[in-house]
Structure formats: structure tokens, C-alpha cells
């Protein structure tokens, strides 16, 4: 649970979402794998908007710290699976840190 896990997961999201960066630069698919607020909200919608790496970094960080999606919704099965695994890994790491702290204090 931290920067390394967030960077690793953000790179994975960045490479897998909507056919990779090169495909997203050409055009966004009608049904994205990850739905960002700019794609869902009519008042925020910008037809030229494309997710950048920082958007995926934010997704990885918030998913690992909140243990759930926050503002980016997974729509594709692979995205749901990756986000679930990331949350489980974060929860296990958090449990190990707490167990270590309790062990040191005891």
C-alpha cells in the first residue's frame, strides 16, 4: 500500500485501458474499460479529453488507499478484476503492518 503499488497498478491501467496509449490518442472507444468523470458527466464532458498517465496514477493511488474505486468506475471485467486484486493486496499489506505494530508493542 503505497507509492510503488500505485505506480505499478497505474502503469497496468495505462497500458490496458482502451487499447493502450497509442489507440487512445487516435480515438476513444464508444465503451471504455474505465469510465472517468469527464466521460460520464455531461457538464464536464469535453469531446477532446483523453485520460493521461496522471489520471491512471490517481486511480491506482485512490484504489489502494480507499480499497475501492472512488471516481473512476471499472466497466470491463479485466478492470474489475485488477482493481479487486489491488484492493486485496492493499488490505493484506495493511493487515501485516498492523500485526507487526501490535507485535512490537506487545
CSV table of N, CA, C and O in Angstrom, one decimal:
chain,number,residue,atom,x,y,z
A,1,UNK,N,0.9,-1.2,0.0
A,1,UNK,CA,0.0,0.0,0.0
A,1,UNK,C,0.9,1.2,0.0
A,1,UNK,O,1.4,1.6,1.0
A,2,UNK,N,1.1,1.8,-1.1
A,2,UNK,CA,1.9,3.0,-1.2
A,2,UNK,C,2.2,3.4,-2.6
A,2,UNK,O,1.6,3.0,-3.5
A,3,UNK,N,3.3,4.1,-2.7
A,3,UNK,CA,3.6,4.7,-4.0
A,3,UNK,C,4.1,3.6,-5.0
A,3,UNK,O,3.6,3.7,-6.1
A,4,UNK,N,4.8,2.7,-4.6
A,4,UNK,CA,5.3,1.6,-5.5
A,4,UNK,C,4.1,0.8,-6.1
A,4,UNK,O,4.0,0.6,-7.3
A,5,UNK,N,3.2,0.4,-5.2
A,5,UNK,CA,2.0,-0.3,-5.7
A,5,UNK,C,1.1,0.6,-6.6
A,5,UNK,O,0.6,0.1,-7.6
A,6,UNK,N,1.0,1.9,-6.2
A,6,UNK,CA,0.2,2.8,-7.0
A,6,UNK,C,0.8,3.0,-8.4
A,6,UNK,O,0.1,3.0,-9.4
A,7,UNK,N,2.1,3.1,-8.5
A,7,UNK,CA,2.8,3.3,-9.8
A,7,UNK,C,2.7,2.0,-10.6
A,7,UNK,O,2.4,2.1,-11.8
A,8,UNK,N,2.8,0.9,-10.0
A,8,UNK,CA,2.7,-0.4,-10.7
A,8,UNK,C,1.3,-0.6,-11.3
A,8,UNK,O,1.1,-0.9,-12.5
A,9,UNK,N,0.3,-0.3,-10.5
A,9,UNK,CA,-1.1,-0.5,-10.9
A,9,UNK,C,-1.4,0.6,-12.0
A,9,UNK,O,-2.1,0.3,-12.9
A,10,UNK,N,-1.0,1.8,-11.8
A,10,UNK,CA,-1.3,2.8,-12.7
A,10,UNK,C,-0.7,2.5,-14.1
A,10,UNK,O,-1.3,2.8,-15.1
A,11,UNK,N,0.5,2.0,-14.1
A,11,UNK,CA,1.1,1.6,-15.4
A,11,UNK,C,0.3,0.5,-16.1
A,11,UNK,O,0.1,0.5,-17.3
A,12,UNK,N,-0.2,-0.4,-15.3
A,12,UNK,CA,-1.0,-1.5,-15.8
A,12,UNK,C,-2.3,-0.9,-16.4
A,12,UNK,O,-2.7,-1.3,-17.5
A,13,UNK,N,-3.0,-0.1,-15.6
A,13,UNK,CA,-4.2,0.6,-16.1
A,13,UNK,C,-3.9,1.4,-17.4
A,13,UNK,O,-4.7,1.3,-18.4
A,14,UNK,N,-2.8,2.1,-17.4
A,14,UNK,CA,-2.5,3.0,-18.5
A,14,UNK,C,-2.3,2.2,-19.8
A,14,UNK,O,-2.7,2.6,-20.9
A,15,UNK,N,-1.6,1.0,-19.7
A,15,UNK,CA,-1.3,0.2,-20.8
A,15,UNK,C,-2.5,-0.6,-21.3
A,15,UNK,O,-2.7,-0.9,-22.5
A,16,UNK,N,-3.4,-1.0,-20.4
A,16,UNK,CA,-4.5,-1.9,-20.8
A,16,UNK,C,-5.8,-1.1,-21.2
A,16,UNK,O,-6.6,-1.7,-22.0
A,17,UNK,N,-6.0,0.0,-20.7
A,17,UNK,CA,-7.3,0.7,-20.9
A,17,UNK,C,-7.4,1.2,-22.4
A,17,UNK,O,-6.5,1.8,-22.9
A,18,UNK,N,-8.5,0.9,-23.0
A,18,UNK,CA,-8.9,1.3,-24.3
A,18,UNK,C,-7.9,1.1,-25.4
A,18,UNK,O,-7.7,1.9,-26.3
A,19,UNK,N,-7.2,0.0,-25.3
A,19,UNK,CA,-6.3,-0.4,-26.4
A,19,UNK,C,-4.9,0.3,-26.3
A,19,UNK,O,-4.2,0.3,-27.3
A,20,UNK,N,-4.5,0.8,-25.1
A,20,UNK,CA,-3.2,1.4,-24.9
A,20,UNK,C,-3.1,2.8,-25.3
A,20,UNK,O,-4.0,3.3,-26.0
A,21,UNK,N,-2.0,3.5,-24.9
A,21,UNK,CA,-1.9,5.0,-25.2
A,21,UNK,C,-2.1,5.4,-26.7
A,21,UNK,O,-2.7,6.4,-27.0
A,22,UNK,N,-1.4,4.6,-27.6
A,22,UNK,CA,-1.5,5.0,-29.0
A,22,UNK,C,-2.9,4.9,-29.5
A,22,UNK,O,-3.3,5.8,-30.3
A,23,UNK,N,-3.7,3.9,-29.1
A,23,UNK,CA,-5.1,3.8,-29.6
A,23,UNK,C,-5.9,4.9,-29.0
A,23,UNK,O,-6.8,5.5,-29.7
A,24,UNK,N,-5.7,5.3,-27.7
A,24,UNK,CA,-6.4,6.4,-27.1
A,24,UNK,C,-6.1,7.7,-27.8
A,24,UNK,O,-7.0,8.6,-27.9
A,25,UNK,N,-4.9,7.9,-28.3
A,25,UNK,CA,-4.6,9.1,-28.9
A,25,UNK,C,-5.3,9.3,-30.3
A,25,UNK,O,-5.7,10.4,-30.6
A,26,UNK,N,-5.6,8.2,-30.9
A,26,UNK,CA,-6.3,8.3,-32.2
A,26,UNK,C,-7.8,8.5,-32.0
A,26,UNK,O,-8.4,9.3,-32.6
A,27,UNK,N,-8.4,7.7,-31.1
A,27,UNK,CA,-9.8,7.8,-30.8
A,27,UNK,C,-10.1,7.1,-29.5
A,27,UNK,O,-9.5,6.1,-29.2
A,28,UNK,N,-11.2,7.5,-28.9
A,28,UNK,CA,-11.6,6.8,-27.7
A,28,UNK,C,-12.7,5.9,-28.1
A,28,UNK,O,-13.6,6.3,-28.9
A,29,UNK,N,-12.7,4.6,-27.6
A,29,UNK,CA,-13.8,3.7,-28.0
A,29,UNK,C,-15.1,4.2,-27.4
A,29,UNK,O,-15.2,4.9,-26.4
A,30,UNK,N,-16.2,3.7,-28.0
A,30,UNK,CA,-17.6,4.0,-27.5
A,30,UNK,C,-17.8,3.5,-26.1
A,30,UNK,O,-18.5,4.1,-25.3
A,31,UNK,N,-17.3,2.3,-25.8
A,31,UNK,CA,-17.4,1.7,-24.5
A,31,UNK,C,-16.0,1.5,-23.8
A,31,UNK,O,-15.4,0.6,-24.1
A,32,UNK,N,-15.6,2.5,-23.0
A,32,UNK,CA,-14.3,2.4,-22.4
A,32,UNK,C,-14.3,1.3,-21.3
A,32,UNK,O,-15.3,1.0,-20.7
A,33,UNK,N,-13.1,0.9,-21.0
A,33,UNK,CA,-13.0,-0.1,-19.9
A,33,UNK,C,-13.0,0.6,-18.5
A,33,UNK,O,-13.5,0.0,-17.5
A,34,UNK,N,-12.5,1.8,-18.5
A,34,UNK,CA,-12.6,2.6,-17.2
A,34,UNK,C,-13.3,3.9,-17.5
A,34,UNK,O,-12.9,4.6,-18.5
A,35,UNK,N,-14.3,4.2,-16.8
A,35,UNK,CA,-15.1,5.4,-17.0
A,35,UNK,C,-14.7,6.5,-16.1
A,35,UNK,O,-14.9,6.4,-14.9
A,36,UNK,N,-14.1,7.6,-16.6
A,36,UNK,CA,-13.6,8.7,-15.8
A,36,UNK,C,-14.8,9.7,-15.7
A,36,UNK,O,-15.7,9.8,-16.6
A,37,UNK,N,-14.8,10.6,-14.7
A,37,UNK,CA,-15.9,11.6,-14.6
A,37,UNK,C,-16.1,12.5,-15.8
A,37,UNK,O,-17.2,12.8,-16.1
A,38,UNK,N,-15.0,12.8,-16.5
A,38,UNK,CA,-15.1,13.6,-17.7
A,38,UNK,C,-15.9,12.9,-18.8
A,38,UNK,O,-16.4,13.6,-19.7
A,39,UNK,N,-15.9,11.6,-18.7
A,39,UNK,CA,-16.6,10.8,-19.8
A,39,UNK,C,-18.1,10.6,-19.4
A,39,UNK,O,-18.9,10.3,-20.2
A,40,UNK,N,-18.4,10.7,-18.1
A,40,UNK,CA,-19.7,10.4,-17.6
A,40,UNK,C,-20.6,11.6,-17.4
A,40,UNK,O,-21.8,11.4,-17.5
A,41,UNK,N,-20.1,12.7,-17.0
A,41,UNK,CA,-20.9,13.8,-16.6
A,41,UNK,C,-21.0,14.8,-17.8
A,41,UNK,O,-20.0,15.3,-18.4
A,42,UNK,N,-22.2,15.1,-18.2
A,42,UNK,CA,-22.4,16.0,-19.4
A,42,UNK,C,-21.8,17.4,-19.2
A,42,UNK,O,-21.3,18.0,-20.1
A,43,UNK,N,-21.9,17.9,-17.9
A,43,UNK,CA,-21.3,19.2,-17.7
A,43,UNK,C,-19.8,19.2,-17.7
A,43,UNK,O,-19.2,20.3,-17.9
A,44,UNK,N,-19.2,18.1,-17.5
A,44,UNK,CA,-17.7,18.0,-17.5
A,44,UNK,C,-17.2,17.5,-18.8
A,44,UNK,O,-16.0,17.5,-19.1
A,45,UNK,N,-18.0,16.9,-19.6
A,45,UNK,CA,-17.6,16.3,-20.9
A,45,UNK,C,-16.9,17.2,-21.8
A,45,UNK,O,-17.5,18.2,-22.2
A,46,UNK,N,-15.8,16.8,-22.2
A,46,UNK,CA,-15.0,17.5,-23.2
A,46,UNK,C,-14.7,16.5,-24.3
A,46,UNK,O,-14.1,15.5,-24.1
A,47,UNK,N,-15.2,16.8,-25.5
A,47,UNK,CA,-15.0,15.8,-26.6
A,47,UNK,C,-13.5,15.5,-26.9
A,47,UNK,O,-13.2,14.4,-27.4
A,48,UNK,N,-12.7,16.4,-26.6
A,48,UNK,CA,-11.2,16.2,-26.9
A,48,UNK,C,-10.5,15.6,-25.7
A,48,UNK,O,-9.3,15.3,-25.8
A,49,UNK,N,-11.1,15.4,-24.6
A,49,UNK,CA,-10.4,14.9,-23.4
A,49,UNK,C,-10.0,13.5,-23.5
A,49,UNK,O,-10.8,12.6,-24.0
A,50,UNK,N,-8.8,13.2,-23.1
A,50,UNK,CA,-8.3,11.8,-23.1
A,50,UNK,C,-7.6,11.6,-21.8
A,50,UNK,O,-6.9,12.5,-21.3
A,51,UNK,N,-7.8,10.4,-21.1
A,51,UNK,CA,-7.1,10.2,-19.9
A,51,UNK,C,-5.6,10.1,-20.1
A,51,UNK,O,-5.1,9.6,-21.1
A,52,UNK,N,-4.8,10.8,-19.2
A,52,UNK,CA,-3.4,10.8,-19.3
A,52,UNK,C,-2.8,9.9,-18.1
A,52,UNK,O,-3.6,9.4,-17.3
A,53,UNK,N,-1.5,9.7,-18.1
A,53,UNK,CA,-0.9,8.9,-17.1
A,53,UNK,C,-1.3,9.3,-15.7
A,53,UNK,O,-1.5,8.5,-14.8
A,54,UNK,N,-1.3,10.6,-15.4
A,54,UNK,CA,-1.6,11.1,-14.1
A,54,UNK,C,-3.0,10.7,-13.7
A,54,UNK,O,-3.3,10.5,-12.5
A,55,UNK,N,-4.0,10.6,-14.6
A,55,UNK,CA,-5.3,10.1,-14.3
A,55,UNK,C,-5.3,8.6,-13.8
A,55,UNK,O,-6.0,8.3,-12.9
A,56,UNK,N,-4.4,7.8,-14.4
A,56,UNK,CA,-4.3,6.4,-14.0
A,56,UNK,C,-3.5,6.3,-12.7
A,56,UNK,O,-3.8,5.4,-11.9
A,57,UNK,N,-2.5,7.2,-12.5
A,57,UNK,CA,-1.8,7.2,-11.2
A,57,UNK,C,-2.8,7.6,-10.1
A,57,UNK,O,-2.7,6.9,-9.0
A,58,UNK,N,-3.6,8.5,-10.3
A,58,UNK,CA,-4.7,8.9,-9.3
A,58,UNK,C,-5.6,7.7,-9.1
A,58,UNK,O,-5.9,7.4,-7.9
A,59,UNK,N,-6.0,7.0,-10.1
A,59,UNK,CA,-6.8,5.8,-10.0
A,59,UNK,C,-6.1,4.7,-9.1
A,59,UNK,O,-6.7,4.2,-8.2
A,60,UNK,N,-4.9,4.5,-9.4
A,60,UNK,CA,-4.1,3.5,-8.7
A,60,UNK,C,-4.0,3.8,-7.2
A,60,UNK,O,-4.1,3.0,-6.3
A,61,UNK,N,-3.7,5.1,-6.9
A,61,UNK,CA,-3.5,5.6,-5.6
A,61,UNK,C,-4.8,5.5,-4.8
A,61,UNK,O,-4.8,5.0,-3.7
A,62,UNK,N,-5.9,6.0,-5.3
A,62,UNK,CA,-7.1,6.0,-4.6
A,62,UNK,C,-7.7,4.6,-4.4
A,62,UNK,O,-8.3,4.3,-3.4
A,63,UNK,N,-7.5,3.7,-5.4
A,63,UNK,CA,-7.9,2.4,-5.2
A,63,UNK,C,-7.2,1.6,-4.1
A,63,UNK,O,-7.7,0.8,-3.4
A,64,UNK,N,-5.9,1.9,-4.0
A,64,UNK,CA,-5.1,1.2,-3.0
A,64,UNK,C,-5.3,1.8,-1.6
A,64,UNK,O,-5.1,1.1,-0.6
A,65,UNK,N,-5.7,3.1,-1.5
A,65,UNK,CA,-5.9,3.6,-0.2
A,65,UNK,C,-7.3,3.5,0.3
A,65,UNK,O,-7.5,3.4,1.5
A,66,UNK,N,-8.3,3.6,-0.6
A,66,UNK,CA,-9.7,3.5,-0.2
A,66,UNK,C,-10.2,2.1,-0.3
A,66,UNK,O,-11.3,1.8,0.2
A,67,UNK,N,-9.4,1.2,-0.9
A,67,UNK,CA,-9.7,-0.2,-1.0
A,67,UNK,C,-11.0,-0.4,-1.9
A,67,UNK,O,-11.7,-1.4,-1.8
A,68,UNK,N,-11.3,0.6,-2.7
A,68,UNK,CA,-12.4,0.6,-3.6
A,68,UNK,C,-12.3,1.7,-4.7
A,68,UNK,O,-11.5,2.6,-4.5
A,69,UNK,N,-13.0,1.6,-5.8
A,69,UNK,CA,-13.0,2.7,-6.7
A,69,UNK,C,-13.6,3.9,-6.1
A,69,UNK,O,-14.5,3.9,-5.3
A,70,UNK,N,-13.0,5.1,-6.5
A,70,UNK,CA,-13.6,6.3,-6.0
A,70,UNK,C,-14.3,7.1,-7.0
A,70,UNK,O,-15.5,7.0,-7.0
A,71,UNK,N,-13.7,7.7,-8.0
A,71,UNK,CA,-14.4,8.4,-9.0
A,71,UNK,C,-14.3,7.7,-10.4
A,71,UNK,O,-15.1,8.0,-11.3
A,72,UNK,N,-13.4,6.8,-10.6
A,72,UNK,CA,-13.2,6.1,-11.9
A,72,UNK,C,-13.9,4.7,-11.7
A,72,UNK,O,-13.5,4.0,-10.9
A,73,UNK,N,-14.9,4.5,-12.5
A,73,UNK,CA,-15.6,3.2,-12.4
A,73,UNK,C,-15.1,2.2,-13.4
A,73,UNK,O,-14.9,2.5,-14.6
A,74,UNK,N,-14.8,1.0,-12.9
A,74,UNK,CA,-14.4,-0.1,-13.8
A,74,UNK,C,-15.6,-0.6,-14.6
A,74,UNK,O,-16.6,-1.0,-13.9
A,75,UNK,N,-15.6,-0.7,-15.9
A,75,UNK,CA,-16.7,-1.2,-16.7
A,75,UNK,C,-16.4,-2.6,-17.3
A,75,UNK,O,-17.3,-3.4,-17.4
A,76,UNK,N,-15.1,-2.8,-17.6
A,76,UNK,CA,-14.7,-4.1,-18.3
A,76,UNK,C,-14.4,-5.1,-17.2
A,76,UNK,O,-13.9,-4.8,-16.1
A,77,UNK,N,-14.6,-6.4,-17.5
A,77,UNK,CA,-14.3,-7.4,-16.5
A,77,UNK,C,-12.8,-7.4,-16.1
A,77,UNK,O,-12.5,-7.6,-14.9
A,78,UNK,N,-11.9,-7.1,-17.0
A,78,UNK,CA,-10.5,-7.1,-16.6
A,78,UNK,C,-10.2,-6.0,-15.6
A,78,UNK,O,-9.4,-6.2,-14.7
A,79,UNK,N,-10.8,-4.9,-15.8
A,79,UNK,CA,-10.6,-3.7,-14.9
A,79,UNK,C,-11.2,-4.0,-13.5
A,79,UNK,O,-10.5,-3.7,-12.5
A,80,UNK,N,-12.3,-4.7,-13.5
A,80,UNK,CA,-12.9,-5.0,-12.2
A,80,UNK,C,-12.0,-6.0,-11.5
A,80,UNK,O,-11.7,-5.9,-10.3
A,81,UNK,N,-11.4,-7.0,-12.2
A,81,UNK,CA,-10.5,-8.0,-11.6
A,81,UNK,C,-9.2,-7.3,-11.1
A,81,UNK,O,-8.8,-7.6,-10.0
A,82,UNK,N,-8.6,-6.5,-11.9
A,82,UNK,CA,-7.4,-5.8,-11.5
A,82,UNK,C,-7.6,-5.0,-10.3
A,82,UNK,O,-6.8,-5.0,-9.3
A,83,UNK,N,-8.7,-4.2,-10.2
A,83,UNK,CA,-9.0,-3.4,-9.1
A,83,UNK,C,-9.3,-4.2,-7.8
A,83,UNK,O,-8.9,-3.8,-6.7
A,84,UNK,N,-9.9,-5.3,-8.0
A,84,UNK,CA,-10.2,-6.2,-6.9
A,84,UNK,C,-8.9,-6.8,-6.3
A,84,UNK,O,-8.7,-6.8,-5.1
A,85,UNK,N,-8.0,-7.2,-7.2
A,85,UNK,CA,-6.7,-7.7,-6.7
A,85,UNK,C,-5.9,-6.7,-6.1
A,85,UNK,O,-5.3,-6.9,-5.0
A,86,UNK,N,-5.9,-5.4,-6.6
A,86,UNK,CA,-5.2,-4.3,-6.0
A,86,UNK,C,-5.7,-4.0,-4.6
A,86,UNK,O,-5.0,-3.8,-3.6
A,87,UNK,N,-7.0,-4.1,-4.4
A,87,UNK,CA,-7.6,-3.8,-3.1
A,87,UNK,C,-7.3,-4.9,-2.1
A,87,UNK,O,-7.0,-4.6,-0.9
A,88,UNK,N,-7.3,-6.2,-2.6
A,88,UNK,CA,-6.9,-7.3,-1.7
A,88,UNK,C,-5.5,-7.2,-1.2
A,88,UNK,O,-5.1,-7.4,-0.1
A,89,UNK,N,-4.6,-6.9,-2.2
A,89,UNK,CA,-3.1,-6.7,-1.8
A,89,UNK,C,-3.0,-5.6,-0.8
A,89,UNK,O,-2.2,-5.7,0.2
A,90,UNK,N,-3.7,-4.5,-1.0
A,90,UNK,CA,-3.6,-3.4,-0.1
A,90,UNK,C,-4.1,-3.7,1.3
A,90,UNK,O,-3.5,-3.4,2.3
A,91,UNK,N,-5.2,-4.5,1.3
A,91,UNK,CA,-5.7,-4.9,2.6
A,91,UNK,C,-4.8,-5.9,3.3
A,91,UNK,O,-4.6,-5.8,4.5
A,92,UNK,N,-4.2,-6.8,2.6
A,92,UNK,CA,-3.2,-7.7,3.2
A,92,UNK,C,-2.0,-7.0,3.7
A,92,UNK,O,-1.6,-7.2,4.9
A,93,UNK,N,-1.5,-6.0,3.0
A,93,UNK,CA,-0.3,-5.2,3.5
A,93,UNK,C,-0.7,-4.4,4.7
A,93,UNK,O,0.1,-4.4,5.7
A,94,UNK,N,-1.9,-3.8,4.7
A,94,UNK,CA,-2.3,-3.1,5.9
A,94,UNK,C,-2.5,-4.0,7.1
A,94,UNK,O,-2.0,-3.7,8.2
A,95,UNK,N,-3.0,-5.2,6.9
A,95,UNK,CA,-3.1,-6.2,8.0
A,95,UNK,C,-1.7,-6.6,8.5
A,95,UNK,O,-1.5,-6.7,9.7
A,96,UNK,N,-0.8,-6.8,7.6
A,96,UNK,CA,0.6,-7.1,8.1
A,96,UNK,C,1.2,-6.0,8.8
A,96,UNK,O,1.9,-6.3,9.8
A,97,UNK,N,1.0,-4.8,8.4
A,97,UNK,CA,1.6,-3.6,9.1
A,97,UNK,C,1.0,-3.5,10.5
A,97,UNK,O,1.7,-3.3,11.5
A,98,UNK,N,-0.3,-3.7,10.6
A,98,UNK,CA,-1.0,-3.6,11.9
A,98,UNK,C,-0.5,-4.8,12.8
A,98,UNK,O,-0.2,-4.6,14.0
A,99,UNK,N,-0.4,-6.0,12.2
A,99,UNK,CA,0.0,-7.1,13.0
A,99,UNK,C,1.5,-6.9,13.5
A,99,UNK,O,1.8,-7.2,14.7
A,100,UNK,N,2.3,-6.3,12.7
A,100,UNK,CA,3.7,-6.0,13.1
A,100,UNK,C,3.7,-5.0,14.2
A,100,UNK,O,4.5,-5.1,15.2
A,101,UNK,N,2.9,-4.0,14.1
A,101,UNK,CA,2.8,-2.9,15.1
A,101,UNK,C,2.4,-3.5,16.5
A,101,UNK,O,2.9,-3.2,17.5
A,102,UNK,N,1.3,-4.3,16.4
A,102,UNK,CA,0.8,-5.0,17.7
A,102,UNK,C,1.9,-5.9,18.3
A,102,UNK,O,2.1,-5.9,19.5
A,103,UNK,N,2.6,-6.6,17.4
A,103,UNK,CA,3.7,-7.5,17.9
A,103,UNK,C,4.8,-6.7,18.5
A,103,UNK,O,5.4,-7.1,19.6
A,104,UNK,N,5.2,-5.6,18.0
A,104,UNK,CA,6.2,-4.8,18.6
A,104,UNK,C,5.8,-4.2,19.9
A,104,UNK,O,6.6,-4.1,20.8
A,105,UNK,N,4.6,-3.8,20.0
A,105,UNK,CA,4.1,-3.2,21.2
A,105,UNK,C,3.8,-4.2,22.3
A,105,UNK,O,3.8,-3.8,23.5
A,106,UNK,N,3.6,-5.4,22.0
A,106,UNK,CA,3.3,-6.5,23.0
A,106,UNK,C,4.6,-6.9,23.7
A,106,UNK,O,5.6,-6.8,23.5
